[in-house]
Amino acid sequence: MQFNKINNLLGWLCFVIAATTYILTLEPSVSFWDCGEFIACAYRLQVSHQPGYPLFAMICKVFSLLSMGDVTKVAYFTNVACALASGATIMFLFWTITLVARKMMFKNGGDADRTKQILILGAGFVGAMAFAFTDTFWFSAVETIVFAMAALCTAIVFWAILKWDAHSEEPGADKWIIFIAYVIGLSIGIHLLNLLTIPAIVLVYYFRRYKNINLKSGIIAFMLSIAILALVQFAIRGYTVMFAAYFDLFFVNTLGMGFGSGALVFFVLLIGALVWGIRYSIRKSKPALNLALLCVAFIYFGYCSFAYIPIRATANTNLNNSHPDNAFTMYWYLNRGQYGDTPLLTGPYYDAKVTDQTDGSTNYAKGKTKYEPSGKNPITTYDHTTILPRIFSQQPLDPQFYKQWLNLSDTDVPSFNDNLKYMFSWQIYQMYARYFLWNFAGRYNQQDGQQQMGGFHGYVDGDWTTGIFDGSKHLPNSVINSNTYTPLYALPLILGLIGLIYHYSHSKRDALIVGLLWFFTSIAIVMYVNQALQPRERDYSYVGSFYAFAIWIGLGVIGLAELIRMKMNARTAGYVSIGLCLLIAPVLLVKQEWKSHDRSTKRTAHDMAYNYLMSCPKNAILFTGADNDTYSLWYNQEVEGVRPDVRLVINTLFGSDWYIHQMQGKMNQSAPLPITMAYDKYKTGTRDYIPYSDSKIPDSVELKEIFDFVTSDDPQTKVDMQDGSKLNYLPTKNFKLTVNADEVVKNGVITPDQKNRIADSMQWKFPGNFLMKDNLALIDILVHNDWKRPICFTTTMGTSDLNGLEPYLYKEGFVYHLIPFKRDETVNNQPKTNTMVMYNNIMNKFKWGNYKTAKYLDEQSTFLFYPLLTDTILELTQNLMQEGHNDLALKALQKYDSEMPDIYPNMNIARGKYYVIDTAYKLHATAMGNKYVSSMDNYITDQLNYNYNLLQSSPADVNTQSVQLGVSVLNAMAQLTKENAQLALNTKLEEQLNDYTNKFSGIIGRQQ
């Protein structure tokens, strides 16, 4: 059989194996983070968060149709779309490796050597299948996320340039270059990762087309590749829309024409210019110009998928991030305006003070008949700046993290050395090299390790490991018996390094091309993105570099065969190398990684979001916070139609004028929110910030009076600012809302028998020193809602987002319900429950995410929602007991025991579960209490034994807090078992307590 035919068949075999693996292990419903938003936007063709992913949405929409009307299957089929895309990525990787290997092994043409052909095919199969089972790529392959399809685009264009390279001397070969341009244009509608292949592509073209290869021309070619990358990223992707916006500004504001007319003229002129240029290049026989213009044209063809964004924004879809229905908003949207600017080449340190601020360019927003100025971009001057700023962020948590990481005190002034230390130790090592080693050396667990400084002994959470030396570390059973402990013994890493060395020694130019692909999809991203502390691990951003390294893993098969050939003949050496490499790369990877990627039984993201919605009363307004309080909720509502009567209000977006405006419209079965402000009262540039200025008002002020005051245009309601402007101000923080008890009962906020608990008025203190638009909109709702719609907050929202309303918030499941009960000063801001409502929600409405039977639980399931469910049940049982419903409390605790696994992700969760034991004993569920005592004891002693080994070998690595907490919980359990006459357990615990007290006497003494 011909080599090409076998090569094609094996490529498709790689696709089948990889795609089958991903489909078998994919999550059957929505996953955490962005997946819920992506599925919802695909299913109903809506506008997702910046910078938009229109082609991804359209592709997933097609796959969603396979659900045949069963909305519960939509997520499964969009997940399948990503699984198939990921399988195709593996197929193209196989063909890429065989192209690279073939070129290296048959430099002088011909490929008749059957032994070499087998080795080439073996290299492709090993490298492709090894990458298929790597941690990061597999994670994205089994959920609806853009990185799966972005990796496919990367694989296609890199394979295509190698195909061009192999056929470049044939007539019409440049069609491959045009094809690459088109895929790059399409990929912008999925993710920008694909653009980073451009420098490697240009270098392939340079090495093939130019005969005089030297350092000078090489540098010029490299700089040209950066220029092309910038052209696509900034000029084609960004400035095209910017120029269209200013054309539109002229046509609308000066010529009096309709919105979009100027943008349309600009695009007609742009198309005309490209057509004229292409025709000119043909007439004048300028092939280079012709190829360049055709590439630009085809990038634009692919980029046209972004027409989806303003079209769907104009349709006013439910999810319509930024509402980019005009060229100015579209430009801001494409440039991720809501996330702010990150300094790249120059900028401030985190402790820098502002010395001056001047107005920059004018921003424009779409008005009723013309574009209106909406403020200016500030140009800020700081007193403490640097080149290449890395420790720049002044966001609330970041300066403290910088100081912690760099061991700086509050009085230390950061230096350029600190700046570089942070760049190399955190941004490059912690946030890239650590990820790289996860995939090719091994990983301890899937906990977030961003803030953990690595070390040989004590640091495991989120760190990489080969597993080779782990036996001497006496790791706790909670690590080595976990599904997420995946040591790879660095074997894939070693094989890849062999391939890198072999590739460089036999084909320096091609090795440089692969190296350039690796660099731009790794270190270049690190430098460009310039990350501060992140809400989650970001390894998925660098999957392109892992792809590049997998090419070298494949070539490592050939390099190893060369080493083995010193002892045996070439054919045998080839077979031995292929067999050995299959074992140490793909076989090892799939064996170790399967258990930590099999999501086929996990439904926690879906069910926890479902529980939020089911905790709400009818027609509720639910305020939510972070991503995992939002995206899965969007999925449940927009796709499966769960509780369409509930209006979701995303607190992080509620400060935007476009979002407040959206909330004033109907959505699904939810009526418009009672926000009475006219758009002009809160549009961008108006009431962006309302400072507090104490007017010495002695009593609480009715909330309507405050609202009328801060939204008034009367000059007497404004205060002079230092820059000469006048702003509305907040005259008092003491708020009051008079309550009509009859209306509260009539609207079903409470039951009639609770009427005597209603206060005449709610009085509370606003905690902030200024109002932002989200606070203002909430005040508007409180003033004008008249208790017609229940107002709720997710229980995971931060205190600052509750606006001081805690004394009137009652937990009813996963949400706090605003109820005007008389304040109980004995508990004040402590958690309170509307107990019987909460009991009904949890016992009769909640779903439990397959927690107990799932083969795999991710970090969000174990570290966020597992303790949330535990605490929720405990609060319910304790309040039921206080109200004399011990029988119901026991049923609730038994429900928890039957639905939730007995796991201990960390010591803090173990401490929380102590109260499960205490409650079980109080309810006379002795057997249940003893079961949890035993399991908690096993976990705590396991952790203490680990720390005791550290104390002997590396005292500095001992987790002092864990030791102190563990001993404290042991002591509490010993007391509890004694009080409840569990003598055998008590004797065991007392002995352990005495033992560990002696072993850790110095640490426990420091606590005291």
PDB file of C-alpha atoms in Angstrom, residues 328-493:
ATOM      1  CA  PHE A 328     -18.186  52.523  18.047  1.00  0.00           C
ATOM      2  CA  THR A 329     -19.519  50.004  20.536  1.00  0.00           C
ATOM      3  CA  MET A 330     -18.361  47.213  18.245  1.00  0.00           C
ATOM      4  CA  TYR A 331     -14.803  48.576  18.278  1.00  0.00           C
ATOM      5  CA  TRP A 332     -14.880  48.828  22.073  1.00  0.00           C
ATOM      6  CA  TYR A 333     -16.327  45.307  22.228  1.00  0.00           C
ATOM      7  CA  LEU A 334     -13.630  43.821  19.991  1.00  0.00           C
ATOM      8  CA  ASN A 335     -10.921  45.438  22.094  1.00  0.00           C
ATOM      9  CA  ARG A 336     -12.320  44.025  25.364  1.00  0.00           C
ATOM     10  CA  GLY A 337     -13.047  47.507  26.658  1.00  0.00           C
ATOM     11  CA  GLN A 338     -14.932  46.336  29.747  1.00  0.00           C
ATOM     12  CA  TYR A 339     -11.777  44.638  31.051  1.00  0.00           C
ATOM     13  CA  GLY A 340      -9.643  47.782  30.972  1.00  0.00           C
ATOM     14  CA  ASP A 341      -6.130  48.319  29.625  1.00  0.00           C
ATOM     15  CA  THR A 342      -3.050  46.355  30.652  1.00  0.00           C
ATOM     16  CA  PRO A 343       0.321  48.140  30.312  1.00  0.00           C
ATOM     17  CA  LEU A 344       2.824  46.363  28.110  1.00  0.00           C
ATOM     18  CA  LEU A 345       6.047  48.297  27.478  1.00  0.00           C
ATOM     19  CA  THR A 346       5.781  51.083  30.062  1.00  0.00           C
ATOM     20  CA  GLY A 347       3.542  51.646  33.041  1.00  0.00           C
ATOM     21  CA  PRO A 348       3.236  52.152  36.792  1.00  0.00           C
ATOM     22  CA  TYR A 349       4.179  50.000  39.753  1.00  0.00           C
ATOM     23  CA  TYR A 350       1.362  48.841  42.021  1.00  0.00           C
ATOM     24  CA  ASP A 351       2.230  51.506  44.612  1.00  0.00           C
ATOM     25  CA  ALA A 352       2.349  54.375  42.107  1.00  0.00           C
ATOM     26  CA  LYS A 353       0.440  57.574  42.863  1.00  0.00           C
ATOM     27  CA  VAL A 354      -1.341  59.597  40.216  1.00  0.00           C
ATOM     28  CA  THR A 355       0.414  62.924  39.623  1.00  0.00           C
ATOM     29  CA  ASP A 356      -1.633  64.174  36.706  1.00  0.00           C
ATOM     30  CA  GLN A 357      -4.572  63.193  34.546  1.00  0.00           C
ATOM     31  CA  THR A 358      -5.506  64.788  31.237  1.00  0.00           C
ATOM     32  CA  ASP A 359      -8.199  64.119  28.681  1.00  0.00           C
ATOM     33  CA  GLY A 360      -7.386  61.933  25.716  1.00  0.00           C
ATOM     34  CA  SER A 361      -9.545  60.892  22.793  1.00  0.00           C
ATOM     35  CA  THR A 362     -13.304  61.307  22.916  1.00  0.00           C
ATOM     36  CA  ASN A 363     -15.582  58.301  23.256  1.00  0.00           C
ATOM     37  CA  TYR A 364     -18.879  58.227  21.415  1.00  0.00           C
ATOM     38  CA  ALA A 365     -22.118  56.425  22.159  1.00  0.00           C
ATOM     39  CA  LYS A 366     -25.183  55.935  19.998  1.00  0.00           C
ATOM     40  CA  GLY A 367     -27.861  58.502  20.858  1.00  0.00           C
ATOM     41  CA  LYS A 368     -31.387  58.885  19.554  1.00  0.00           C
ATOM     42  CA  THR A 369     -30.487  60.476  16.225  1.00  0.00           C
ATOM     43  CA  LYS A 370     -26.721  60.964  16.329  1.00  0.00           C
ATOM     44  CA  TYR A 371     -23.554  59.875  18.108  1.00  0.00           C
ATOM     45  CA  GLU A 372     -23.039  61.681  21.405  1.00  0.00           C
ATOM     46  CA  PRO A 373     -19.799  62.203  23.331  1.00  0.00           C
ATOM     47  CA  SER A 374     -19.685  59.839  26.314  1.00  0.00           C
ATOM     48  CA  GLY A 375     -16.559  61.036  28.043  1.00  0.00           C
ATOM     49  CA  LYS A 376     -12.881  61.036  27.233  1.00  0.00           C
ATOM     50  CA  ASN A 377     -10.185  58.444  27.668  1.00  0.00           C
ATOM     51  CA  PRO A 378      -7.980  59.660  30.534  1.00  0.00           C
ATOM     52  CA  ILE A 379      -4.222  59.936  30.097  1.00  0.00           C
ATOM     53  CA  THR A 380      -2.757  59.269  33.537  1.00  0.00           C
ATOM     54  CA  THR A 381       0.709  60.210  34.763  1.00  0.00           C
ATOM     55  CA  TYR A 382       2.220  58.303  37.699  1.00  0.00           C
ATOM     56  CA  ASP A 383       5.091  59.036  40.052  1.00  0.00           C
ATOM     57  CA  HIS A 384       6.551  55.519  39.994  1.00  0.00           C
ATOM     58  CA  THR A 385       6.826  53.865  36.579  1.00  0.00           C
ATOM     59  CA  THR A 386       9.040  51.378  34.773  1.00  0.00           C
ATOM     60  CA  ILE A 387       9.704  49.778  31.443  1.00  0.00           C
ATOM     61  CA  LEU A 388       8.139  46.339  30.985  1.00  0.00           C
ATOM     62  CA  PRO A 389       5.770  46.763  33.949  1.00  0.00           C
ATOM     63  CA  ARG A 390       4.817  43.428  35.511  1.00  0.00           C
ATOM     64  CA  ILE A 391       3.732  44.372  39.042  1.00  0.00           C
ATOM     65  CA  PHE A 392       1.357  47.084  37.950  1.00  0.00           C
ATOM     66  CA  SER A 393      -2.167  46.198  39.060  1.00  0.00           C
ATOM     67  CA  GLN A 394      -3.857  48.300  41.719  1.00  0.00           C
ATOM     68  CA  GLN A 395      -6.971  46.110  41.876  1.00  0.00           C
ATOM     69  CA  PRO A 396      -7.956  45.365  45.499  1.00  0.00           C
ATOM     70  CA  LEU A 397      -6.245  41.960  45.923  1.00  0.00           C
ATOM     71  CA  ASP A 398      -3.256  42.360  43.625  1.00  0.00           C
ATOM     72  CA  PRO A 399      -0.854  44.649  45.554  1.00  0.00           C
ATOM     73  CA  GLN A 400      -1.021  42.376  48.592  1.00  0.00           C
ATOM     74  CA  PHE A 401      -0.336  39.353  46.408  1.00  0.00           C
ATOM     75  CA  TYR A 402       2.676  41.033  44.821  1.00  0.00           C
ATOM     76  CA  LYS A 403       4.072  41.787  48.271  1.00  0.00           C
ATOM     77  CA  GLN A 404       3.396  38.276  49.498  1.00  0.00           C
ATOM     78  CA  TRP A 405       5.032  36.680  46.462  1.00  0.00           C
ATOM     79  CA  LEU A 406       8.071  38.958  46.531  1.00  0.00           C
ATOM     80  CA  ASN A 407       8.400  39.049  50.350  1.00  0.00           C
ATOM     81  CA  LEU A 408       7.976  42.826  50.428  1.00  0.00           C
ATOM     82  CA  SER A 409       6.715  44.706  53.448  1.00  0.00           C
ATOM     83  CA  ASP A 410       4.050  47.394  53.302  1.00  0.00           C
ATOM     84  CA  THR A 411       6.777  50.038  53.464  1.00  0.00           C
ATOM     85  CA  ASP A 412       9.049  48.538  50.785  1.00  0.00           C
ATOM     86  CA  VAL A 413       9.157  50.356  47.465  1.00  0.00           C
ATOM     87  CA  PRO A 414       9.139  47.861  44.563  1.00  0.00           C
ATOM     88  CA  SER A 415      12.162  48.018  42.273  1.00  0.00           C
ATOM     89  CA  PHE A 416      12.855  46.911  38.719  1.00  0.00           C
ATOM     90  CA  ASN A 417      14.565  43.820  40.129  1.00  0.00           C
ATOM     91  CA  ASP A 418      11.310  42.973  41.923  1.00  0.00           C
ATOM     92  CA  ASN A 419       9.518  43.546  38.639  1.00  0.00           C
ATOM     93  CA  LEU A 420      11.774  41.058  36.825  1.00  0.00           C
ATOM     94  CA  LYS A 421      11.684  38.577  39.699  1.00  0.00           C
ATOM     95  CA  TYR A 422       7.900  38.514  39.519  1.00  0.00           C
ATOM     96  CA  MET A 423       7.964  38.138  35.746  1.00  0.00           C
ATOM     97  CA  PHE A 424      10.275  35.133  35.819  1.00  0.00           C
ATOM     98  CA  SER A 425       9.090  33.444  39.024  1.00  0.00           C
ATOM     99  CA  TRP A 426       5.337  33.919  38.710  1.00  0.00           C
ATOM    100  CA  GLN A 427       4.346  34.886  35.196  1.00  0.00           C
ATOM    101  CA  ILE A 428       6.802  32.634  33.340  1.00  0.00           C
ATOM    102  CA  TYR A 429       7.379  29.807  35.835  1.00  0.00           C
ATOM    103  CA  GLN A 430       4.238  29.636  37.926  1.00  0.00           C
ATOM    104  CA  MET A 431       1.799  30.550  35.180  1.00  0.00           C
ATOM    105  CA  TYR A 432       3.451  28.775  32.266  1.00  0.00           C
ATOM    106  CA  ALA A 433       6.306  26.376  33.085  1.00  0.00           C
ATOM    107  CA  ARG A 434       4.223  24.761  35.827  1.00  0.00           C
ATOM    108  CA  TYR A 435       1.419  24.196  33.321  1.00  0.00           C
ATOM    109  CA  PHE A 436       3.843  22.790  30.770  1.00  0.00           C
ATOM    110  CA  LEU A 437       5.130  20.297  33.328  1.00  0.00           C
ATOM    111  CA  TRP A 438       1.587  19.310  34.320  1.00  0.00           C
ATOM    112  CA  ASN A 439       1.155  17.970  30.812  1.00  0.00           C
ATOM    113  CA  PHE A 440       4.472  16.226  30.276  1.00  0.00           C
ATOM    114  CA  ALA A 441       5.907  15.473  33.730  1.00  0.00           C
ATOM    115  CA  GLY A 442       2.840  14.931  35.935  1.00  0.00           C
ATOM    116  CA  ARG A 443       0.564  16.655  38.417  1.00  0.00           C
ATOM    117  CA  TYR A 444      -0.289  16.303  42.096  1.00  0.00           C
ATOM    118  CA  ASN A 445      -3.903  17.434  41.950  1.00  0.00           C
ATOM    119  CA  GLN A 446      -6.229  19.932  40.297  1.00  0.00           C
ATOM    120  CA  GLN A 447      -6.264  22.522  43.032  1.00  0.00           C
ATOM    121  CA  ASP A 448      -5.451  26.136  42.229  1.00  0.00           C
ATOM    122  CA  GLY A 449      -1.749  26.635  42.881  1.00  0.00           C
ATOM    123  CA  GLN A 450      -1.228  30.192  41.672  1.00  0.00           C
ATOM    124  CA  GLN A 451      -0.252  31.526  45.077  1.00  0.00           C
ATOM    125  CA  GLN A 452       1.726  28.491  46.237  1.00  0.00           C
ATOM    126  CA  MET A 453       5.482  28.908  46.140  1.00  0.00           C
ATOM    127  CA  GLY A 454       6.923  25.585  44.982  1.00  0.00           C
ATOM    128  CA  GLY A 455       9.253  23.470  47.065  1.00  0.00           C
ATOM    129  CA  PHE A 456      10.643  19.923  47.086  1.00  0.00           C
ATOM    130  CA  HIS A 457       8.818  18.721  50.177  1.00  0.00           C
ATOM    131  CA  GLY A 458       5.784  20.537  51.449  1.00  0.00           C
ATOM    132  CA  TYR A 459       4.162  22.113  48.417  1.00  0.00           C
ATOM    133  CA  VAL A 460       1.794  19.872  46.495  1.00  0.00           C
ATOM    134  CA  ASP A 461      -1.463  21.717  45.787  1.00  0.00           C
ATOM    135  CA  GLY A 462      -1.499  22.706  42.138  1.00  0.00           C
ATOM    136  CA  ASP A 463       2.127  21.730  41.584  1.00  0.00           C
ATOM    137  CA  TRP A 464       3.728  19.466  39.012  1.00  0.00           C
ATOM    138  CA  THR A 465       5.417  16.209  39.902  1.00  0.00           C
ATOM    139  CA  THR A 466       7.188  13.424  38.068  1.00  0.00           C
ATOM    140  CA  GLY A 467       6.133  10.978  40.768  1.00  0.00           C
ATOM    141  CA  ILE A 468       9.657   9.532  40.843  1.00  0.00           C
ATOM    142  CA  PHE A 469      10.567  10.974  44.230  1.00  0.00           C
ATOM    143  CA  ASP A 470       7.088  11.041  45.719  1.00  0.00           C
ATOM    144  CA  GLY A 471       7.671   7.823  47.643  1.00  0.00           C
ATOM    145  CA  SER A 472      10.246   9.538  49.815  1.00  0.00           C
ATOM    146  CA  LYS A 473       7.932  12.454  50.553  1.00  0.00           C
ATOM    147  CA  HIS A 474       5.392  10.362  52.505  1.00  0.00           C
ATOM    148  CA  LEU A 475       2.588  12.106  50.661  1.00  0.00           C
ATOM    149  CA  PRO A 476      -0.834  11.933  52.313  1.00  0.00           C
ATOM    150  CA  ASN A 477      -3.328   9.356  51.067  1.00  0.00           C
ATOM    151  CA  SER A 478      -5.648  12.225  50.115  1.00  0.00           C
ATOM    152  CA  VAL A 479      -3.125  13.033  47.371  1.00  0.00           C
ATOM    153  CA  ILE A 480      -1.857   9.681  46.137  1.00  0.00           C
ATOM    154  CA  ASN A 481      -5.274   7.969  46.203  1.00  0.00           C
ATOM    155  CA  SER A 482      -7.019  10.817  44.434  1.00  0.00           C
ATOM    156  CA  ASN A 483      -8.225  10.611  40.829  1.00  0.00           C
ATOM    157  CA  THR A 484      -6.341  13.818  40.159  1.00  0.00           C
ATOM    158  CA  TYR A 485      -2.901  12.498  41.161  1.00  0.00           C
ATOM    159  CA  THR A 486      -1.319  11.860  37.757  1.00  0.00           C
ATOM    160  CA  PRO A 487       2.454  11.267  37.895  1.00  0.00           C
ATOM    161  CA  LEU A 488       3.931  10.743  34.420  1.00  0.00           C
ATOM    162  CA  TYR A 489       7.514  10.130  35.600  1.00  0.00           C
ATOM    163  CA  ALA A 490       8.571  12.853  33.129  1.00  0.00           C
ATOM    164  CA  LEU A 491       8.672  10.233  30.370  1.00  0.00           C
ATOM    165  CA  PRO A 492       6.711  12.272  27.770  1.00  0.00           C
ATOM    166  CA  LEU A 493       8.916  15.250  28.661  1.00  0.00           C
TER     167      LEU A 493
END
